[in-house]
mmCIF file of C-alpha atoms and ligand atoms in Angstrom:
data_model
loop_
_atom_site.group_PDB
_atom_site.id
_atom_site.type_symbol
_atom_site.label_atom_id
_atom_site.label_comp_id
_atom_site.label_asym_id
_atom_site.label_seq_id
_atom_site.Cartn_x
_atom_site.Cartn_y
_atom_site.Cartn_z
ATOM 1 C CA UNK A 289 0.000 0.000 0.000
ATOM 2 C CA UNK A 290 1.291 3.407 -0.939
ATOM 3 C CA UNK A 291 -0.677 5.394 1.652
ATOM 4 C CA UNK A 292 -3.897 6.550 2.592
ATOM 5 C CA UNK A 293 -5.815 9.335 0.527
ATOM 6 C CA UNK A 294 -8.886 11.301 2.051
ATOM 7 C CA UNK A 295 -11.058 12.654 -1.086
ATOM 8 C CA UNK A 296 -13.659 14.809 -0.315
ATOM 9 C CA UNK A 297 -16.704 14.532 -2.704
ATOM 10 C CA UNK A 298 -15.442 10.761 -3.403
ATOM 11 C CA UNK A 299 -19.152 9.602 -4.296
ATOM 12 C CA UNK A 300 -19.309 12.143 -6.987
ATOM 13 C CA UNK A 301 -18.687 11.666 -10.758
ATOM 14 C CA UNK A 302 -14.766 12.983 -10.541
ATOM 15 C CA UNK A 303 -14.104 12.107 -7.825
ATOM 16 C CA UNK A 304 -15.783 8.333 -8.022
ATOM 17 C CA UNK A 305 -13.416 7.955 -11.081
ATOM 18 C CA UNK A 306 -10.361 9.471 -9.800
ATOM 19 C CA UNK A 307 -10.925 6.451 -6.509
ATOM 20 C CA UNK A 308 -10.866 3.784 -8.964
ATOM 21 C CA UNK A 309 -7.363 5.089 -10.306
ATOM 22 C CA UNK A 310 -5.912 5.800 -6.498
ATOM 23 C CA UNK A 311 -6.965 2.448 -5.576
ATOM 24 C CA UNK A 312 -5.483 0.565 -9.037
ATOM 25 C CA UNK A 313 -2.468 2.406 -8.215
ATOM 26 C CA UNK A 314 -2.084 1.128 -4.889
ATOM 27 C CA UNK A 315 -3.243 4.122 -2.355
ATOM 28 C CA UNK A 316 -6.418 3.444 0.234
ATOM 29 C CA UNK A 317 -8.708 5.793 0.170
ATOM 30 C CA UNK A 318 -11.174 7.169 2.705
ATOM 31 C CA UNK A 319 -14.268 8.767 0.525
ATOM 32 C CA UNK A 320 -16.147 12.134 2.466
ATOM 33 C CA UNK A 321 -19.431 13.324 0.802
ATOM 34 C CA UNK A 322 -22.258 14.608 2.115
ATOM 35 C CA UNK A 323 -24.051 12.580 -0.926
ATOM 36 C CA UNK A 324 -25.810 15.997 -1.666
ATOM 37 C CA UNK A 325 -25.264 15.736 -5.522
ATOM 38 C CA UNK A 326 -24.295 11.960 -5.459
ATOM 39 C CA UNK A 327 -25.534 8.416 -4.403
ATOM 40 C CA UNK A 328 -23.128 5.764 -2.314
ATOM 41 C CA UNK A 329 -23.988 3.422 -5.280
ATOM 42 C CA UNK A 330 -20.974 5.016 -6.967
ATOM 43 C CA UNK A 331 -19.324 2.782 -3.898
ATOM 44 C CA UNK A 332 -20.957 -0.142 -4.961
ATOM 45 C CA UNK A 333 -19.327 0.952 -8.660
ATOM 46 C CA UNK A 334 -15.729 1.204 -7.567
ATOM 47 C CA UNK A 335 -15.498 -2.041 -5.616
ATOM 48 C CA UNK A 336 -17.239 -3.432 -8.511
ATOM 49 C CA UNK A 337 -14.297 -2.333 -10.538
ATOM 50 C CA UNK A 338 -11.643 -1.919 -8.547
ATOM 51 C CA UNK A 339 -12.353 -4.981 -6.066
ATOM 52 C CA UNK A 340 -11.591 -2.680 -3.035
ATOM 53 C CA UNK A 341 -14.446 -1.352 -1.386
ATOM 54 C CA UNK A 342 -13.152 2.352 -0.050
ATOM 55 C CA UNK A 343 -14.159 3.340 3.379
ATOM 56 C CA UNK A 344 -16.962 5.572 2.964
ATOM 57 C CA UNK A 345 -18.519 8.321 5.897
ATOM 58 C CA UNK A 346 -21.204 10.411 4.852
ATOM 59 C CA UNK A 347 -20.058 13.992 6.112
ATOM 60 C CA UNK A 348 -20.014 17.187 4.928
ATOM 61 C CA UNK A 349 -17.363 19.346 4.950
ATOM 62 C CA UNK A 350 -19.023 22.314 6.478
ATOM 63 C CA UNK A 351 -18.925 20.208 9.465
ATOM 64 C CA UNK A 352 -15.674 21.093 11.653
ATOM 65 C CA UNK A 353 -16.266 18.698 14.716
ATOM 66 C CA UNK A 354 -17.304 15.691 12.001
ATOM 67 C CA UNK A 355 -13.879 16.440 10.164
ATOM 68 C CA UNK A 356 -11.452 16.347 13.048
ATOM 69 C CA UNK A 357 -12.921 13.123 14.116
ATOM 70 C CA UNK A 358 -12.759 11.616 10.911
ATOM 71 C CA UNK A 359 -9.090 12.968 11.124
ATOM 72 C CA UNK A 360 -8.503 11.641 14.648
ATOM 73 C CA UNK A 361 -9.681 8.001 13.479
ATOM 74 C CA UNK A 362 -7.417 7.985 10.360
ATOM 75 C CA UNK A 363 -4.066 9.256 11.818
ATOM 76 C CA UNK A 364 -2.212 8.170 8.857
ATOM 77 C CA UNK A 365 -3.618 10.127 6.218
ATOM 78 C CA UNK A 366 -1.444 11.448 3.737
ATOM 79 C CA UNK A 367 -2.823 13.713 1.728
ATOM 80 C CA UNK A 368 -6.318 15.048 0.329
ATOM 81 C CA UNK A 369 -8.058 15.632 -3.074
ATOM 82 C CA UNK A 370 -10.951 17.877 -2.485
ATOM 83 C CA UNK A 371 -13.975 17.766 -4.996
ATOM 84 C CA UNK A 372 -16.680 18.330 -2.961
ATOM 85 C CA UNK A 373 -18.576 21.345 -4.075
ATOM 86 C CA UNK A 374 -22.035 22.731 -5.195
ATOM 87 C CA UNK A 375 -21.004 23.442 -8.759
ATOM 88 C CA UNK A 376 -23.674 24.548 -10.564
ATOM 89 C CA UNK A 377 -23.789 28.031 -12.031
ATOM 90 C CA UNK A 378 -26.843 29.290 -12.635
ATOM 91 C CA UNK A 379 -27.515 27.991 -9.273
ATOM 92 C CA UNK A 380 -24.495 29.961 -7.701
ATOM 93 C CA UNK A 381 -26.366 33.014 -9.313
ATOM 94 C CA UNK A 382 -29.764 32.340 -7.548
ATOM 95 C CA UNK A 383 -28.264 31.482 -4.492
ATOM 96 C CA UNK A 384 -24.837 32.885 -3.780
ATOM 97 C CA UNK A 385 -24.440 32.287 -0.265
ATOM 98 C CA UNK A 386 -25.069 28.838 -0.486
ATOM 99 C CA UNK A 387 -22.307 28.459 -2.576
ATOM 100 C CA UNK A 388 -20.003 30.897 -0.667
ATOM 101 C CA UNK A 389 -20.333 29.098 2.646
ATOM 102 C CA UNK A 390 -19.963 25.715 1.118
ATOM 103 C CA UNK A 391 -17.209 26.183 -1.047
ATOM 104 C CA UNK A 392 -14.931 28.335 1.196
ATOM 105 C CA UNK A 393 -15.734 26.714 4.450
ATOM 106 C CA UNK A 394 -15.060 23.323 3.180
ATOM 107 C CA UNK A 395 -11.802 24.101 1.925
ATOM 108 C CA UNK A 396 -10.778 26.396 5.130
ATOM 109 C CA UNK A 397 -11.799 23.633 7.648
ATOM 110 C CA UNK A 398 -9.862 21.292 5.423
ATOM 111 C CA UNK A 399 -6.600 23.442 5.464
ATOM 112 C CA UNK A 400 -7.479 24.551 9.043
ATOM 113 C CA UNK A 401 -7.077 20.577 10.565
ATOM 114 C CA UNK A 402 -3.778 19.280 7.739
ATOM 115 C CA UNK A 403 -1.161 21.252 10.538
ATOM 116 C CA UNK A 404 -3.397 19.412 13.348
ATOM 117 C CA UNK A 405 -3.008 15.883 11.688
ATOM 118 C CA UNK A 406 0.203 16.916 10.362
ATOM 119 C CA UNK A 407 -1.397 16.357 6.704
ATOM 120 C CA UNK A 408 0.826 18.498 3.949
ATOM 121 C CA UNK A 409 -0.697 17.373 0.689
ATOM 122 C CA UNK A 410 -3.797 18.576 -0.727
ATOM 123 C CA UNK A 411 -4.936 18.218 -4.435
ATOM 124 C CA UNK A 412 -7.695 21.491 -5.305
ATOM 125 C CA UNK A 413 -9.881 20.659 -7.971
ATOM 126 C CA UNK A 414 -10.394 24.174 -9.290
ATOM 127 C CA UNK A 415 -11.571 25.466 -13.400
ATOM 128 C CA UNK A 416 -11.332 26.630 -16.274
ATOM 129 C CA UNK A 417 -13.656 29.051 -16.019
ATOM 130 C CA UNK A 418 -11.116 31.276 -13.303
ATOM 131 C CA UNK A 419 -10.066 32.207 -16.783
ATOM 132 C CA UNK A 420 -12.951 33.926 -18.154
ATOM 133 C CA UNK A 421 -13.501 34.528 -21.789
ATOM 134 C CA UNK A 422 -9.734 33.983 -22.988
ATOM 135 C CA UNK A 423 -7.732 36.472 -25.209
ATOM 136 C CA UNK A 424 -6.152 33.538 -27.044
ATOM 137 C CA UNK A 425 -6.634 30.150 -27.457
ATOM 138 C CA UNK A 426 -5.336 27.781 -26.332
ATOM 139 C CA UNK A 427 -5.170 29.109 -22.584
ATOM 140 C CA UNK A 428 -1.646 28.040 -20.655
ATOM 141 C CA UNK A 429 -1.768 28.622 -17.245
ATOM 142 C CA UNK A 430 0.235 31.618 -17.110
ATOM 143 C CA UNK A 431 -3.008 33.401 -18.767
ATOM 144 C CA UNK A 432 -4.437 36.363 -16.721
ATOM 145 C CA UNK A 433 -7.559 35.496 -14.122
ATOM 146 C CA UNK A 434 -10.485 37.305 -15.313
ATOM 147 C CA UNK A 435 -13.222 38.739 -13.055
ATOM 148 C CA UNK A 436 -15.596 35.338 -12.502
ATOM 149 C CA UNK A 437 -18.851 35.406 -14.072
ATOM 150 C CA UNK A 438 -21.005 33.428 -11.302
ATOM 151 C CA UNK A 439 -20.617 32.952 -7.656
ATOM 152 C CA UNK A 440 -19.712 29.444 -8.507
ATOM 153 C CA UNK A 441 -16.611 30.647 -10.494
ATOM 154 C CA UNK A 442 -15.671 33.468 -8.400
ATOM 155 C CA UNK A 443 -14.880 30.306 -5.385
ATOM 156 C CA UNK A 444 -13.127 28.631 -7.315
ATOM 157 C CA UNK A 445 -10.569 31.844 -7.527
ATOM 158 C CA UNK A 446 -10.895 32.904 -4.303
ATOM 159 C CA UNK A 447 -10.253 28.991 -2.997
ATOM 160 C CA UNK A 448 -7.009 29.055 -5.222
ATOM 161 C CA UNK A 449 -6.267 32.280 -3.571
ATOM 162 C CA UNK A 450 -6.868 30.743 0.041
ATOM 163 C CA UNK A 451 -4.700 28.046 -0.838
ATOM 164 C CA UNK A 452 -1.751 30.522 -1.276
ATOM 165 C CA UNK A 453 -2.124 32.800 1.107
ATOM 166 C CA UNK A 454 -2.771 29.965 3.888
ATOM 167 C CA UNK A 455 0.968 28.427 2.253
ATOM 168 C CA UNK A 456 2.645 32.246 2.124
ATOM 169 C CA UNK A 457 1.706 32.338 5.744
ATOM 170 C CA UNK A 458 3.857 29.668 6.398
ATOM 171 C CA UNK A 459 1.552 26.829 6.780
ATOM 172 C CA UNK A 460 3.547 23.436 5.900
ATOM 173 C CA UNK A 461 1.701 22.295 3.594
ATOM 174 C CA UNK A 462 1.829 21.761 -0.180
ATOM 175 C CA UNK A 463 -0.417 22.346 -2.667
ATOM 176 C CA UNK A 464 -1.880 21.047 -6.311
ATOM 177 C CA UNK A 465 -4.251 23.217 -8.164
ATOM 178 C CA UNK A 466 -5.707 21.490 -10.842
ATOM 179 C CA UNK A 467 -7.840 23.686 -13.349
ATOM 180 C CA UNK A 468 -10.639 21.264 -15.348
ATOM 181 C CA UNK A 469 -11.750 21.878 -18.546
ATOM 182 C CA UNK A 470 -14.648 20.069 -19.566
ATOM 183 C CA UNK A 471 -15.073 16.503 -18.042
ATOM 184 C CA UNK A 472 -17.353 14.303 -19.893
ATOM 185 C CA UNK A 473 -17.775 10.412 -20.503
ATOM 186 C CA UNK A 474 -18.066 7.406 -18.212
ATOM 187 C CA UNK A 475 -15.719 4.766 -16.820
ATOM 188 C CA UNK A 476 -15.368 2.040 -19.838
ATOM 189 C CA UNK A 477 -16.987 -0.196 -17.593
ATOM 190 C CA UNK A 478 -19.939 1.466 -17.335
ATOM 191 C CA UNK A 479 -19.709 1.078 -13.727
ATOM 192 C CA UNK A 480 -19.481 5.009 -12.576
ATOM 193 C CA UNK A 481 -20.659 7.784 -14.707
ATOM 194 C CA UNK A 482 -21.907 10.835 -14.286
ATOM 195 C CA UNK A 483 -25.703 10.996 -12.585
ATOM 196 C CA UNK A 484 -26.878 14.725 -11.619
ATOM 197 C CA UNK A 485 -29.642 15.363 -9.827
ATOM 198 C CA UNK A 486 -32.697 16.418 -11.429
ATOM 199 C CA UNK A 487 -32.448 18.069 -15.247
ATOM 200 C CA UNK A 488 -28.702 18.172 -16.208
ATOM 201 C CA UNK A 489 -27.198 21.759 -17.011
ATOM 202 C CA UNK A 490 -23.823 20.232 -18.549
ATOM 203 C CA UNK A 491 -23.842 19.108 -22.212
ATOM 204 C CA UNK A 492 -23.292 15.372 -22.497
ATOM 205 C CA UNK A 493 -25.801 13.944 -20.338
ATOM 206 C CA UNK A 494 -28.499 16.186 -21.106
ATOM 207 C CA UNK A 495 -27.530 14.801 -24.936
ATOM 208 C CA UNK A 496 -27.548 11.006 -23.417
ATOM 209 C CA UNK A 497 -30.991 11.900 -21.526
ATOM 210 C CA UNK A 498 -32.450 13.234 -24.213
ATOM 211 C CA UNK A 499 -31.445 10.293 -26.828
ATOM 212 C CA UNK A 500 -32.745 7.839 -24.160
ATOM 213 C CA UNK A 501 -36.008 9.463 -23.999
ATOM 214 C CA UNK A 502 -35.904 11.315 -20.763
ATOM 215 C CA UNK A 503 -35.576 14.778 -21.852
ATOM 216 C CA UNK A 504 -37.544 15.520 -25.070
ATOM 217 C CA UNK A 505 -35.052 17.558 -26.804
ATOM 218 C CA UNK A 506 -31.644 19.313 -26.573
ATOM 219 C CA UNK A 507 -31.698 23.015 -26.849
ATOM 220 C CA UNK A 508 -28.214 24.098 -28.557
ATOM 221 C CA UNK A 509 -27.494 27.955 -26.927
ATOM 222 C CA UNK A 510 -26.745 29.993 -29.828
ATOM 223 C CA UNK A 511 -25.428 29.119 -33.572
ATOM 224 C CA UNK A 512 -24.150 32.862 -33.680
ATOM 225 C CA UNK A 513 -20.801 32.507 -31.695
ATOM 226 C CA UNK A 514 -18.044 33.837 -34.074
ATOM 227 C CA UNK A 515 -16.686 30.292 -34.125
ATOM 228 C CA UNK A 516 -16.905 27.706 -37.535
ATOM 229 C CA UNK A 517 -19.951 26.461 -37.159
ATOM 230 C CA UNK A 518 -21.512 29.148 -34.815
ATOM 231 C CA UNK A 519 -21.444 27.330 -31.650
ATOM 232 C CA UNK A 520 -19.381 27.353 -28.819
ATOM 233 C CA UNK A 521 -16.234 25.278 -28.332
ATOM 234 C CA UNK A 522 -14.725 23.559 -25.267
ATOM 235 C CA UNK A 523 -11.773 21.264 -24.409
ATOM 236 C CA UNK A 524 -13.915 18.289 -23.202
ATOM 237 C CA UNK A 525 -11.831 16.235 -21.744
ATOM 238 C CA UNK A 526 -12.447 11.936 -20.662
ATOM 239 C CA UNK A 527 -13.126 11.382 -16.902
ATOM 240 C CA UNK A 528 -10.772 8.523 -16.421
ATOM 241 C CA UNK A 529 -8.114 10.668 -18.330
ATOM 242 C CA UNK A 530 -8.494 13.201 -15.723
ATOM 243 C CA UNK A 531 -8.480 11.164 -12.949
ATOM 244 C CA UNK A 532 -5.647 9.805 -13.749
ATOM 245 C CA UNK A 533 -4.065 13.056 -13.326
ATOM 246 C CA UNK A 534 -5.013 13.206 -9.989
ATOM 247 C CA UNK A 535 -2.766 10.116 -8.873
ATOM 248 C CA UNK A 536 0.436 11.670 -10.842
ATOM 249 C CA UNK A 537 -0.583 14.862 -8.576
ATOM 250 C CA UNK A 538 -0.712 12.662 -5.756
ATOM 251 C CA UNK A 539 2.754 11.001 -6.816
ATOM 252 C CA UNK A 540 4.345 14.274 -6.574
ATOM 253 C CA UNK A 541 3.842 15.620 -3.362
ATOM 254 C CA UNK A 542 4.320 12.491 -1.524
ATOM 255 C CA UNK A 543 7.241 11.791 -3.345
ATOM 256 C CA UNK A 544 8.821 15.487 -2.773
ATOM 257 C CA UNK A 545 8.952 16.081 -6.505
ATOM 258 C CA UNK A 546 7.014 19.696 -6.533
ATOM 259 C CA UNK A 547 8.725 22.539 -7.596
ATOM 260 C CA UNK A 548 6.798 25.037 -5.608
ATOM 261 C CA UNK A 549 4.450 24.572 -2.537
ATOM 262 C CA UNK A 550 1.838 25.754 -4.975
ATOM 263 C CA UNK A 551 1.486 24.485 -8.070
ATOM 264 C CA UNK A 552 -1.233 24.790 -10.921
ATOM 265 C CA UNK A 553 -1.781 22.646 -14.236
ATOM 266 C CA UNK A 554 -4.290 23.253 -17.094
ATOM 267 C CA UNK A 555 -6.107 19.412 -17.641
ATOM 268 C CA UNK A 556 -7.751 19.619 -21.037
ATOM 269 C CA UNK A 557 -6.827 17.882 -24.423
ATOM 270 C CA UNK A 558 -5.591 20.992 -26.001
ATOM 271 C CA UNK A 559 -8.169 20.646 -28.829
ATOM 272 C CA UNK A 560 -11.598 22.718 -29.032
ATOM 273 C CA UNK A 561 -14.905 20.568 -30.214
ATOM 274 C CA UNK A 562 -17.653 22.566 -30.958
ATOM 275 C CA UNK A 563 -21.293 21.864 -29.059
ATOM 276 C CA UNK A 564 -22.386 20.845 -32.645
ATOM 277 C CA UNK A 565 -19.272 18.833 -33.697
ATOM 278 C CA UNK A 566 -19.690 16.703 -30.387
ATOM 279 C CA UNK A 567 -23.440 16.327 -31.379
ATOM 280 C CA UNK A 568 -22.440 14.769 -34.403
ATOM 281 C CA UNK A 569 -19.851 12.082 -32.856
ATOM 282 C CA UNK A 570 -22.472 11.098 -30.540
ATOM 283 C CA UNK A 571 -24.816 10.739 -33.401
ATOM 284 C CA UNK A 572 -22.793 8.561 -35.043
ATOM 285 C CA UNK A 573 -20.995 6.827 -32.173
ATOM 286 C CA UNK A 574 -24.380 5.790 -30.851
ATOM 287 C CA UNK A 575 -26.220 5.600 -34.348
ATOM 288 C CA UNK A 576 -28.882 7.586 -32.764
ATOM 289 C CA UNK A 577 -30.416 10.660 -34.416
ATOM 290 C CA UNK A 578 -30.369 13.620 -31.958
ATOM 291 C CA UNK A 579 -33.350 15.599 -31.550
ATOM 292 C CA UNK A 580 -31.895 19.173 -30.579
ATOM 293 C CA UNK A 581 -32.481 22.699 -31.670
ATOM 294 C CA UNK A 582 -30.857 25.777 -32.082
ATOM 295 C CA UNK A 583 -32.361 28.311 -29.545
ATOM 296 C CA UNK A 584 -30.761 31.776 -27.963
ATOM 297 C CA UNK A 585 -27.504 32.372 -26.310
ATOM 298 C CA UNK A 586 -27.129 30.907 -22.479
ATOM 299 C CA UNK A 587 -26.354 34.229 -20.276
ATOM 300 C CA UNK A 588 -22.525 34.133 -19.221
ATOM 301 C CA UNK A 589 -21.680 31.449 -21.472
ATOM 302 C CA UNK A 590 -17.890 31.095 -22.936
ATOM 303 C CA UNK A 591 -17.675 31.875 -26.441
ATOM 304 C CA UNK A 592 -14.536 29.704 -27.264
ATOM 305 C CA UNK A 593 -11.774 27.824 -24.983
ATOM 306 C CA UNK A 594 -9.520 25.464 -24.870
ATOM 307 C CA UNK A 595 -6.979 24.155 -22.875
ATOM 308 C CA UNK A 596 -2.703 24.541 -23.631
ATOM 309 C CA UNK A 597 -1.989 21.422 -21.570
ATOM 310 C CA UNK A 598 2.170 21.606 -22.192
ATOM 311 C CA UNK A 599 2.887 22.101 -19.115
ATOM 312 C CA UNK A 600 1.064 19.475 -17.234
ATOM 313 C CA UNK A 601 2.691 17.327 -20.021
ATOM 314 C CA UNK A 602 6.075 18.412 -19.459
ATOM 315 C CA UNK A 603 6.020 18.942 -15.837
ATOM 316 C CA UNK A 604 3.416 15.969 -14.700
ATOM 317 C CA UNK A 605 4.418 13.561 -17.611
ATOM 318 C CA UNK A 606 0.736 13.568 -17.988
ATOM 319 C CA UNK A 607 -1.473 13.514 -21.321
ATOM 320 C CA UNK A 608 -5.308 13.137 -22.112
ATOM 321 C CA UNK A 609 -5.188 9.843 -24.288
ATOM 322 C CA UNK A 610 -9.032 8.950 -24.865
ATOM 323 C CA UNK A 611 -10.632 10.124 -28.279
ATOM 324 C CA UNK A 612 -13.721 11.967 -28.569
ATOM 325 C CA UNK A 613 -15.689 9.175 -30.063
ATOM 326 C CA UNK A 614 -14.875 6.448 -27.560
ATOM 327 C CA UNK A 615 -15.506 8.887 -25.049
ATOM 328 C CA UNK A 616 -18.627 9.905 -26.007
ATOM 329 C CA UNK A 617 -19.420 6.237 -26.695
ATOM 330 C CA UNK A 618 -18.516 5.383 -22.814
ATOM 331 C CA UNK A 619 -21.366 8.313 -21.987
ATOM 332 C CA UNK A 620 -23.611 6.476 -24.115
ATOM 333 C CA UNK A 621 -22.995 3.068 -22.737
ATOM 334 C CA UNK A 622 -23.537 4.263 -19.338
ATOM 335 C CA UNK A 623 -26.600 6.256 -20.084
ATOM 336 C CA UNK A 624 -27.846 2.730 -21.520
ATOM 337 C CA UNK A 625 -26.685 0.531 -18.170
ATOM 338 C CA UNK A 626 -28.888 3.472 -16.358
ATOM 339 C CA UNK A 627 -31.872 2.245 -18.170
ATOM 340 C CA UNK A 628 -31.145 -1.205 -17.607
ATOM 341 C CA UNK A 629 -30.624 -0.527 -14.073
ATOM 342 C CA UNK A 630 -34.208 1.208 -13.826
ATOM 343 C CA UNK A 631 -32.904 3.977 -12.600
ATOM 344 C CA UNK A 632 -33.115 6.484 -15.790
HETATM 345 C C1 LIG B 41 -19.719 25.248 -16.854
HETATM 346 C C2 LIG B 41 -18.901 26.303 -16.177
HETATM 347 C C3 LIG B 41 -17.659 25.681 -15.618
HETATM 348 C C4 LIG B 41 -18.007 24.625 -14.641
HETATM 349 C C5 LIG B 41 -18.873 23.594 -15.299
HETATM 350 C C6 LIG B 41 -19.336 22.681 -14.165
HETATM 351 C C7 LIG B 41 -19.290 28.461 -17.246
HETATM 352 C C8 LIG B 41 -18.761 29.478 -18.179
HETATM 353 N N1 LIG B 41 -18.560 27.356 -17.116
HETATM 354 O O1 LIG B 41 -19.000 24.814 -17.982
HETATM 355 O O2 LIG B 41 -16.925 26.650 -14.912
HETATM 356 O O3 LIG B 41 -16.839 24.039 -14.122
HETATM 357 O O4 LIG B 41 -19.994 24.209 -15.938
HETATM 358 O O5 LIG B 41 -20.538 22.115 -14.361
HETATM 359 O O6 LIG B 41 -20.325 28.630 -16.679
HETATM 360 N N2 LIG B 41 -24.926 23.569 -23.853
HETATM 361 C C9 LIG B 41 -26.031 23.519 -24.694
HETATM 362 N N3 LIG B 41 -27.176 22.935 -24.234
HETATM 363 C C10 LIG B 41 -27.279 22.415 -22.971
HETATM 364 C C11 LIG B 41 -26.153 22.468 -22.115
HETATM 365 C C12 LIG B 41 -25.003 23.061 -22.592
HETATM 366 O O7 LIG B 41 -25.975 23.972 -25.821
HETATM 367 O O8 LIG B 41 -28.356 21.922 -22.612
HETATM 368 C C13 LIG B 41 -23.684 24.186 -24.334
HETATM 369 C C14 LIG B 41 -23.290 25.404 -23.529
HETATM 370 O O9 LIG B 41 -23.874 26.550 -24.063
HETATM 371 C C15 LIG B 41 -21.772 25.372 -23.670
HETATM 372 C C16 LIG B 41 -21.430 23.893 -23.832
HETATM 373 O O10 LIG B 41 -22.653 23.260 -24.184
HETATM 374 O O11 LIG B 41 -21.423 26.046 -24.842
HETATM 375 C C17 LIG B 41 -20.895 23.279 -22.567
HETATM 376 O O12 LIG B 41 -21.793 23.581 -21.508
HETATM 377 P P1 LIG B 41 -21.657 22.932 -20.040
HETATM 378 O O13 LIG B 41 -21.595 21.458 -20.168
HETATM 379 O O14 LIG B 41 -22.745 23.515 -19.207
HETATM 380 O O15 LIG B 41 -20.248 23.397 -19.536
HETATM 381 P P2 LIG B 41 -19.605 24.876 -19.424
HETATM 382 O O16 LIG B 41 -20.627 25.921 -19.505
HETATM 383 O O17 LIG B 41 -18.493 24.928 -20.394
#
């Protein structure tokens, strides 16, 4: 065993995927979630893969007393990953505070117990979308910060800025800030996928939902983006690509191999797909005909971005290997063991 890894938010769809590659590469894990956006099937999923069942407490972060004993009753953690957070946007908008007090307190009790438990290592799952509506594409990391659009995004800066400020204080701890671009697709299993609550706001599964007959149709916002085909394009990138990521992270900080207490990489392909281009490869990956239409512009939507990944190449030895189409056919195949299952 190379250790034991607390991940916050462990039940959810990153996280659940980025389990499966801790435990394959030999860590235990202790899985936190509050099971807010998630199920604890997605337990049931990884020990189906994995073979491992993780330990698994139902606790939210918010909740200081419930973290230090968890803490006191797994001396030997090493280090964290910390996905747990309310992460819808529009959401964020309606209700801000929500999102303030669950995304900053969760990380500040985190970093406030790692000098109690002597923890130093802590993996922040932060975004894209710190920033903004890029100059130029592809984005490196070394890109300004732009002034965040939603509540959601503007925690995701100031937890990156948290994260610094608690290390430039002196804290001994170390840091990896890892900013997403667009995770999509399912484990190739079919075992863990991605299952939000009520009607989807992210792309792919409200395309699976709707070809599966539980949304009626896919509204595409706006074909009037100054892009090819008029509609926006993102870096989507495959979930078990990025989790994989997370274990290199991992890796480096318990192996002493950072080059700064705080560092950040860009996860994305480095290639743009537009919303209609990835219609079309799930059209033809599933060899079902989308029903979708072109409707107006989504308020505070990107125009075009996409990811320059070079450094978390060079520096991580990392690289997203999964195509598009198998991707999007992993999406699919989960969105069908969902209707097997009865449960969509
Ligand atoms: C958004 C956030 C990102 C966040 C992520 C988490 C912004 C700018 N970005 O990503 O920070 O980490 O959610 O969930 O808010 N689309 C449709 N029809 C739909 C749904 C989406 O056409 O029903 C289009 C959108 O207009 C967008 C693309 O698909 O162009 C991707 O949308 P989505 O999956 O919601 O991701 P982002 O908006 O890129």
């Amino acid at each position: 065993m190379k250790g034991k890894i607390l991940v916050t938010g462990g039940a959810g769809y990153i996280g659940s995927h980025t389990v499966v590659e801790l435990q394959n590469a030999g860590y235990s894990v202790v899985i936190i979630d509050d099971l807010s956006n998630s199920t604890a099937d997605s337990i049931d999923g990884i020990e189906r893969i994995t073979g491992t069942r993780p330990v698994f407490v139902k606790l939210d972060c918010n909740d200081l007393d419930g973290l230090r004993n968890l803490f006191a009753s797994h001396p030997d953690i090493k280090g964290i990953i910390h996905f747990a957070a309310s992460k819808a946007v529009g959401e964020s908008v309606q209700k801000p505070l929500l999102y303030y007090r669950n995304n900053l307190n969760s990380l500040i009790n985190l970093l406030d117990l790692m000098p109690q438990f002597d923890i130093k290592n802590i993996v922040f799952s932060s975004s894209c979308t710190v920033y903004g509506e890029p100059d130029v594409n592809p984005i490196d990391e070394t890109a300004p910060v732009k002034p965040a659009e939603s509540p959601y995004g503007n925690t995701k800066q100031i937890n990156e800025e948290i994260i610094k400020d608690f290390v430039r204080s002196g804290a001994d701890i170390k840091s990896i800030i890892l900013r997403y671009f667009n995770p999509i697709g399912a484990h190739p299993s079919a075992e863990l996928g991605e299952l939000p609550n009520g009607v989807p706001q992210n792309l792919v599964p409200y395309i699976t939902q709707t070809a599966i007959g539980v949304r009626e149709q896919l509204s595409v916002f706006g074909d009037d983006y100054n892009t090819p085909d008029g509609s926006c394009i993102r870096d989507f990138i495959n979930v078990v690509d990025l989790a994989k990521a997370h274990v290199i992270a991992i890796d480096r900080m318990l192996e002493d191999k950072s080059q700064d207490k705080v560092e950040i990489f860009n996860l994305g392909t480095g290639r743009g797909v537009s919303v209609l281009e990835l219609i079309n490869v799930f059209e033809k990956v599933s060899g079902t005909k989308l029903n979708y239409k072109i409707v107006a512009r989504r308020e505070g939507d990107i125009e075009k971005i996409w990811a320059d990944p070079k450094h978390a190449n060079n520096v991580l030895g990392w690289t997203a290997k999964e195509n598009i189409d198998d991707t999007m056919n992993s999406a699919w195949k989960w969105q069908l063991k969902l209707r097997e299952k009865g449960i969509m």
